[in-house]
Protein backbone atom coordinates (compact mmCIF):
# COMPACT_ATOMS: atom_id res chain seq x y z
CA MET A 1 50.10 -25.10 -129.81
CA ARG A 2 49.62 -21.42 -129.46
CA GLN A 3 50.04 -20.85 -125.78
CA ALA A 4 51.70 -17.52 -126.38
CA GLU A 5 48.88 -16.10 -128.51
CA THR A 6 46.09 -18.00 -126.94
CA LEU A 7 46.38 -17.49 -123.27
CA ASN A 8 48.91 -14.77 -122.64
CA PRO A 9 48.50 -11.41 -121.00
CA PRO A 10 48.46 -8.17 -122.99
CA ALA A 11 51.69 -7.26 -124.85
CA LYS A 12 52.74 -4.70 -122.27
CA ALA A 13 52.74 -7.45 -119.59
CA ARG A 14 54.70 -10.03 -121.59
CA LEU A 15 57.44 -11.87 -119.87
CA GLY A 16 60.43 -12.12 -122.20
CA LYS A 17 61.99 -15.20 -120.74
CA LEU A 18 58.65 -17.06 -120.85
CA ASP A 19 58.37 -16.44 -124.59
CA ALA A 20 62.01 -17.58 -124.92
CA LEU A 21 61.23 -20.79 -123.01
CA ARG A 22 58.28 -21.39 -125.36
CA GLY A 23 60.58 -20.91 -128.32
CA ILE A 24 63.09 -23.40 -126.97
CA ALA A 25 60.28 -25.95 -126.59
CA LEU A 26 59.10 -25.38 -130.13
CA ILE A 27 62.63 -25.86 -131.53
CA ALA A 28 62.92 -29.03 -129.46
CA MET A 29 59.61 -30.21 -130.98
CA ALA A 30 60.94 -29.51 -134.46
CA THR A 31 64.01 -31.66 -133.81
CA TYR A 32 61.84 -34.57 -132.63
CA HIS A 33 59.61 -34.22 -135.72
CA THR A 34 62.76 -34.23 -137.92
CA ALA A 35 63.71 -37.60 -136.48
CA TRP A 36 60.14 -38.84 -136.94
CA ASP A 37 60.18 -37.77 -140.58
CA PHE A 38 63.48 -39.71 -141.21
CA GLU A 39 61.89 -42.75 -139.59
CA PHE A 40 58.79 -42.36 -141.74
CA PHE A 41 60.92 -42.28 -144.96
CA GLY A 42 62.91 -45.29 -143.83
CA TYR A 43 66.20 -43.88 -142.66
CA LEU A 44 65.68 -45.09 -139.06
CA GLU A 45 64.37 -48.32 -137.78
CA PRO A 46 60.58 -48.58 -137.40
CA GLY A 47 59.49 -47.52 -133.95
CA THR A 48 62.76 -45.64 -133.18
CA THR A 49 61.06 -42.32 -132.09
CA GLY A 50 58.43 -44.14 -130.13
CA GLN A 51 60.67 -45.80 -127.54
CA GLY A 52 63.68 -45.27 -125.40
CA VAL A 53 65.32 -41.82 -125.18
CA TRP A 54 63.23 -40.51 -128.12
CA LYS A 55 60.01 -41.39 -126.32
CA LEU A 56 61.20 -39.63 -123.15
CA TYR A 57 62.27 -36.68 -125.23
CA ALA A 58 58.80 -36.38 -126.76
CA ARG A 59 57.09 -36.60 -123.44
CA ILE A 60 59.28 -33.87 -121.92
CA ILE A 61 58.49 -31.55 -124.85
CA ALA A 62 54.71 -32.25 -124.64
CA SER A 63 54.74 -31.77 -120.84
CA THR A 64 56.56 -28.47 -121.26
CA PHE A 65 54.10 -27.13 -123.75
CA LEU A 66 51.08 -28.07 -121.56
CA ALA A 67 52.64 -26.72 -118.42
CA LEU A 68 53.11 -23.36 -120.29
CA VAL A 69 49.42 -23.50 -121.27
CA GLY A 70 48.54 -23.76 -117.64
CA PHE A 71 50.88 -21.09 -116.66
CA SER A 72 49.53 -18.76 -119.28
CA ILE A 73 45.88 -19.41 -118.19
CA VAL A 74 46.73 -17.91 -114.82
CA LEU A 75 48.62 -15.02 -116.22
CA ALA A 76 45.91 -14.06 -118.72
CA HIS A 77 42.79 -14.73 -116.66
CA GLY A 78 43.84 -14.91 -113.01
CA ARG A 79 42.20 -11.62 -112.15
CA GLN A 80 39.40 -11.53 -114.68
CA ILE A 81 38.55 -13.75 -117.63
CA ARG A 82 38.87 -11.88 -120.85
CA TRP A 83 36.06 -13.71 -122.63
CA ARG A 84 36.33 -12.03 -126.04
CA ALA A 85 40.06 -12.67 -126.46
CA PHE A 86 39.65 -16.11 -124.98
CA GLY A 87 36.91 -17.06 -127.45
CA ILE A 88 38.91 -15.81 -130.41
CA ARG A 89 42.10 -17.64 -129.52
CA LEU A 90 40.18 -20.80 -128.64
CA ALA A 91 38.42 -20.78 -132.00
CA GLN A 92 41.76 -20.44 -133.71
CA ILE A 93 43.17 -23.50 -131.92
CA ILE A 94 40.03 -25.60 -132.54
CA VAL A 95 40.19 -24.76 -136.26
CA ALA A 96 43.88 -25.69 -136.39
CA ALA A 97 43.24 -28.91 -134.48
CA LEU A 98 40.51 -29.88 -136.90
CA ALA A 99 42.78 -29.16 -139.81
CA ILE A 100 45.38 -31.52 -138.36
CA THR A 101 42.78 -34.19 -138.02
CA LEU A 102 41.59 -33.80 -141.59
CA VAL A 103 45.05 -33.73 -143.09
CA THR A 104 46.35 -36.71 -141.12
CA ALA A 105 43.19 -38.66 -141.85
CA TYR A 106 43.89 -38.26 -145.49
CA ILE A 107 47.68 -38.93 -145.32
CA THR A 108 47.81 -41.64 -142.65
CA PRO A 109 44.22 -42.95 -142.12
CA ASP A 110 45.32 -45.79 -139.92
CA ASN A 111 47.19 -43.47 -137.45
CA PHE A 112 45.46 -40.12 -137.89
CA VAL A 113 45.49 -37.53 -135.13
CA PHE A 114 42.05 -37.35 -133.54
CA PHE A 115 43.16 -35.99 -130.15
CA GLY A 116 46.63 -34.59 -130.27
CA ILE A 117 48.46 -31.71 -128.68
CA LEU A 118 46.26 -29.06 -130.17
CA HIS A 119 43.06 -30.87 -129.23
CA GLN A 120 44.49 -31.18 -125.68
CA ILE A 121 45.34 -27.50 -125.56
CA ALA A 122 41.83 -26.61 -126.70
CA ALA A 123 40.16 -28.75 -124.06
CA ALA A 124 42.67 -27.75 -121.28
CA SER A 125 42.03 -24.08 -122.01
CA VAL A 126 38.45 -24.56 -121.14
CA LEU A 127 38.89 -27.00 -118.29
CA GLY A 128 41.64 -24.80 -116.81
CA LEU A 129 39.20 -21.97 -116.16
CA LEU A 130 37.50 -24.22 -113.57
CA PHE A 131 40.66 -24.10 -111.43
CA LEU A 132 41.46 -20.38 -111.76
CA ARG A 133 40.06 -19.41 -108.36
CA LEU A 134 41.32 -22.44 -106.42
CA PRO A 135 44.31 -22.28 -104.10
CA ALA A 136 47.63 -23.63 -105.43
CA LEU A 137 47.54 -26.57 -103.10
CA ILE A 138 44.25 -27.85 -104.41
CA VAL A 139 45.30 -27.41 -107.98
CA ALA A 140 48.48 -29.29 -107.30
CA ILE A 141 46.54 -32.19 -105.73
CA ALA A 142 44.21 -32.25 -108.76
CA ALA A 143 47.31 -32.31 -111.07
CA ALA A 144 48.69 -35.34 -109.19
CA ALA A 145 45.28 -37.02 -109.39
CA VAL A 146 45.01 -36.54 -113.11
CA ILE A 147 48.44 -37.77 -113.80
CA ALA A 148 47.93 -40.87 -111.58
CA ALA A 149 44.41 -41.65 -112.95
CA PRO A 150 45.49 -43.94 -115.79
CA HIS A 151 47.20 -46.26 -113.35
CA TYR A 152 43.91 -46.78 -111.35
CA LEU A 153 40.98 -46.03 -113.63
CA ILE A 154 41.78 -47.85 -116.87
CA SER A 155 38.84 -50.02 -117.83
CA SER A 156 37.30 -51.81 -120.76
CA PHE A 157 34.31 -49.51 -120.26
CA PHE A 158 36.31 -46.82 -121.90
CA ASP A 159 37.33 -48.89 -124.93
CA PRO A 160 34.52 -47.51 -127.34
CA PRO A 161 35.95 -44.80 -129.58
CA ILE A 162 33.73 -42.16 -128.07
CA PHE A 163 35.87 -42.37 -124.86
CA TRP A 164 39.31 -42.46 -126.44
CA TRP A 165 39.92 -38.75 -125.77
CA LEU A 166 39.92 -39.54 -122.05
CA GLY A 167 42.99 -41.92 -122.17
CA LEU A 168 41.52 -44.49 -119.93
CA SER A 169 40.94 -47.36 -122.49
CA GLU A 170 42.46 -50.75 -122.04
CA ILE A 171 43.09 -51.15 -125.70
CA LEU A 172 46.05 -49.74 -127.47
CA ILE A 173 45.11 -46.53 -129.27
CA ARG A 174 46.91 -46.01 -132.55
CA SER A 175 47.57 -42.32 -133.49
CA ASN A 176 50.60 -40.36 -134.58
CA ASP A 177 49.92 -37.82 -131.84
CA TYR A 178 47.81 -39.03 -128.97
CA VAL A 179 47.58 -36.64 -126.01
CA PRO A 180 44.41 -37.52 -124.01
CA ILE A 181 42.97 -35.77 -120.96
CA PHE A 182 44.40 -38.33 -118.58
CA PRO A 183 47.31 -37.94 -117.73
CA TRP A 184 48.18 -34.93 -119.85
CA PHE A 185 45.79 -32.42 -118.39
CA GLY A 186 47.75 -32.90 -115.21
CA ALA A 187 50.67 -31.07 -116.87
CA VAL A 188 48.43 -28.05 -117.46
CA LEU A 189 47.34 -28.04 -113.83
CA ALA A 190 51.01 -28.30 -112.80
CA GLY A 191 51.76 -25.21 -114.81
CA MET A 192 48.79 -23.44 -113.14
CA THR A 193 50.15 -24.41 -109.77
CA VAL A 194 53.63 -23.02 -110.49
CA ALA A 195 52.12 -19.72 -111.80
CA LYS A 196 49.95 -19.28 -108.68
CA ILE A 197 52.95 -19.99 -106.40
CA MET A 198 55.10 -17.51 -108.30
CA GLN A 199 52.35 -14.86 -108.14
CA HIS A 200 51.94 -15.41 -104.43
CA PHE A 201 55.72 -14.84 -103.80
CA ASN A 202 56.00 -12.06 -106.32
CA ALA A 203 58.44 -14.13 -108.32
CA LEU A 204 57.09 -13.56 -111.89
CA LYS A 205 59.68 -10.84 -112.25
CA LEU A 206 62.24 -13.63 -112.60
CA LEU A 207 60.73 -14.25 -116.01
CA ALA A 208 61.00 -10.67 -117.17
CA GLY A 209 63.84 -9.44 -119.35
CA ASN A 210 65.90 -11.07 -122.10
CA VAL A 211 68.21 -13.92 -122.57
CA ALA A 212 71.72 -13.50 -124.14
CA PRO A 213 72.86 -13.13 -126.80
CA ALA A 214 70.44 -10.55 -128.23
CA TRP A 215 70.02 -12.37 -131.63
CA LEU A 216 69.07 -15.56 -129.95
CA ASP A 217 66.61 -13.77 -127.61
CA ARG A 218 64.92 -12.20 -130.62
CA LEU A 219 64.65 -15.47 -132.45
CA LEU A 220 63.34 -17.48 -129.45
CA ARG A 221 60.83 -14.75 -128.54
CA PHE A 222 59.57 -14.43 -132.16
CA ILE A 223 58.96 -18.25 -132.35
CA GLY A 224 57.44 -18.29 -128.90
CA GLN A 225 55.01 -15.45 -129.79
CA HIS A 226 53.94 -17.12 -132.99
CA SER A 227 53.78 -20.68 -131.66
CA LEU A 228 50.60 -21.79 -133.60
CA ALA A 229 51.96 -20.59 -136.90
CA PHE A 230 55.25 -22.34 -136.22
CA TYR A 231 53.50 -25.54 -135.27
CA LEU A 232 51.40 -25.63 -138.40
CA ILE A 233 54.21 -24.66 -140.83
CA HIS A 234 57.30 -26.43 -139.57
CA GLN A 235 56.26 -30.02 -140.13
CA PRO A 236 55.19 -29.61 -143.82
CA ILE A 237 58.52 -27.87 -144.43
CA LEU A 238 60.55 -30.56 -142.67
CA ILE A 239 58.76 -33.50 -144.28
CA SER A 240 59.18 -31.83 -147.70
CA CYS A 241 62.94 -31.47 -147.05
CA VAL A 242 63.28 -35.12 -145.94
CA PHE A 243 61.23 -36.13 -149.04
CA LEU A 244 63.68 -34.25 -151.25
CA ILE A 245 66.62 -35.93 -149.46
CA SER A 246 64.98 -39.29 -150.12
CA GLN A 247 64.82 -38.64 -153.82
CA LEU A 248 68.43 -37.67 -153.96
CA PHE A 249 69.77 -40.18 -151.48
CA PRO A 250 67.30 -43.00 -151.03
CA PRO A 251 67.50 -44.89 -147.73
CA ALA A 252 68.97 -48.32 -147.74
CA VAL A 253 66.40 -51.08 -148.12
CA ALA A 254 66.63 -54.06 -145.80
CA THR A 255 66.93 -57.41 -147.52
CA PRO A 256 64.27 -60.08 -146.80
CA GLN A 257 66.79 -61.94 -144.74
CA GLU A 258 67.49 -58.87 -142.58
CA VAL A 259 63.75 -58.26 -142.08
CA PHE A 260 63.06 -61.94 -141.26
CA GLY A 261 66.12 -62.10 -138.95
CA LYS A 262 64.96 -59.08 -136.85
CA ALA A 263 61.50 -60.42 -136.51
CA CYS A 264 62.82 -63.88 -135.58
CA ILE A 265 65.21 -62.52 -132.97
CA GLN A 266 62.55 -60.31 -131.44
CA SER A 267 60.15 -63.25 -131.14
CA CYS A 268 62.90 -65.63 -129.86
CA GLN A 269 63.98 -63.14 -127.07
CA ASN A 270 60.63 -63.54 -125.37
CA ASP A 271 61.96 -66.81 -123.92
CA ASN A 272 65.70 -66.89 -124.66
CA ASP A 273 68.83 -64.84 -124.32
CA LYS A 274 70.01 -62.57 -127.21
CA VAL A 275 73.11 -64.48 -128.11
CA PHE A 276 71.25 -67.79 -128.59
CA CYS A 277 68.49 -66.00 -130.57
CA GLN A 278 71.01 -64.44 -132.99
CA LYS A 279 72.74 -67.81 -133.64
CA PHE A 280 69.37 -69.67 -133.86
CA CYS A 281 67.80 -67.19 -136.31
CA ASN A 282 70.95 -67.11 -138.57
CA CYS A 283 70.83 -70.84 -138.63
CA VAL A 284 67.08 -70.86 -139.57
CA ILE A 285 67.81 -68.47 -142.45
CA GLY A 286 70.69 -70.56 -143.63
CA GLN A 287 68.81 -73.83 -143.42
CA THR A 288 65.75 -72.47 -145.24
CA GLU A 289 67.92 -70.97 -148.01
CA THR A 290 69.83 -74.26 -148.40
CA GLN A 291 66.54 -76.19 -148.68
CA GLY A 292 65.06 -73.62 -151.01
CA ILE A 293 62.02 -72.64 -148.92
CA PHE A 294 63.15 -69.19 -147.53
CA ASP A 295 60.90 -67.32 -149.97
CA ASP A 296 57.86 -69.33 -148.88
CA VAL A 297 58.72 -68.72 -145.22
CA PHE A 298 59.18 -65.02 -145.73
CA ALA A 299 55.88 -64.70 -147.69
CA GLY A 300 54.02 -66.61 -144.92
CA ARG A 301 53.30 -69.67 -146.98
CA ARG A 302 55.06 -71.79 -144.40
CA ASP A 303 54.85 -71.28 -140.65
CA GLN A 304 56.05 -72.96 -137.49
CA SER A 305 53.50 -75.70 -137.87
CA ASP A 306 55.02 -76.85 -141.14
CA PRO A 307 56.88 -80.16 -140.58
CA GLN A 308 59.97 -79.03 -142.57
CA MET A 309 60.13 -75.86 -140.46
CA GLN A 310 59.81 -77.82 -137.27
CA GLU A 311 62.69 -80.02 -138.36
CA ILE A 312 64.81 -76.91 -139.13
CA ALA A 313 63.93 -75.39 -135.77
CA GLY A 314 65.03 -78.60 -134.01
CA ILE A 315 68.33 -78.74 -135.79
CA CYS A 316 69.12 -75.05 -135.15
CA THR A 317 68.17 -75.45 -131.49
CA GLN A 318 70.45 -78.37 -130.93
CA GLN A 319 73.37 -76.75 -132.78
CA ASN A 320 73.19 -73.59 -130.65
CA LEU A 321 72.32 -74.77 -127.21
CA PRO A 322 74.97 -73.90 -124.59
CA GLN A 323 77.47 -76.75 -124.14
C-alpha cells in the first residue's frame, strides 16, 4: 500500500497535507486490523469486523487508499511517465503482494490473500496509465462504470478461480483481504478524476503546507511517506501484541449451550421473530438437557429429522406461540 513511495512526484513537489491524509488512512487501517486481530483470537463474536459499521469502516479505508493511488498517478506521471521510477516502485509492490500471499497461504490456507489491497494497487498502477491522457469527464464515467459493473456483469462464467481477480463471480469468494478489479479500480479512477479537476482549476495548492500541531504533522507525514513499510510491519506487531494479551488474559470461551443457542436463534429468525426464537431455542436447550440428549444434538449425532427432536420442537413451539 505504498502510494506515497510508488506513485508520487519528486520530493521537492510533495504535498504535505496529502501525505498527512495518507497517514490518517494508514492509522485508520491499523485500528481496523486491531479489531480483526481481537476477533481472530476470540475476543469478539465471529464475523464482527465483516459486517455492519466495521464493514463500512473497512470499505471507507480501502476506498481512500485506492483514491490516493489514482491521485498520485496523475501527480507523478500526468506530464510524462517516469518509467524507471515507475518500474522500481511497481516491482516493490508486487514483491510485497506476493509475500502477503505466501504468508497468509501458510497461516490461513482456507482464506489466504490472493488478490488483496496490494495486488489491487499493483494492477491499478498499470491500468491507471491508460487513463492518464483522457479528460476528467471520461475518467469519471469510467469510474462509475467500473463501480457499477458487479451489479450488472456478475455471471457464473467468471466462477473459475482464474477469473476471481475480476470480482464478477457468482460464488462467494473466501479471502481475508479481497479487493478485485471490479468495483475497486473505480476508486482509483475516482482519485484520478479529482486530481485532474484540481489541476485544471489550479487547486493542488490547497494540499500544500502542514497540519497542526507540528508533532502530529511530522508523525502523519512520516507514516504517509513510508506507507508500504508501515503496511507490512504493523500487522505482525499488532497480532503479536494481541497474542501476548491472549496468553495473559485468555478470552472467555462460550459454552456449548451458548454456541447452540446462537446458531438456533439465527436459523429460527429466517422465518420467525426474535422474541419467539429466543424463547423457543432456550426451551429446546432445556428439553434436550432434561432428556439427556443435548451432547448428541450439539455433536450432530441427532438432527431435526430425529423423532425425539421433532417431539421437542413441537413442545417448544406450542409453549411459546403468541396467545
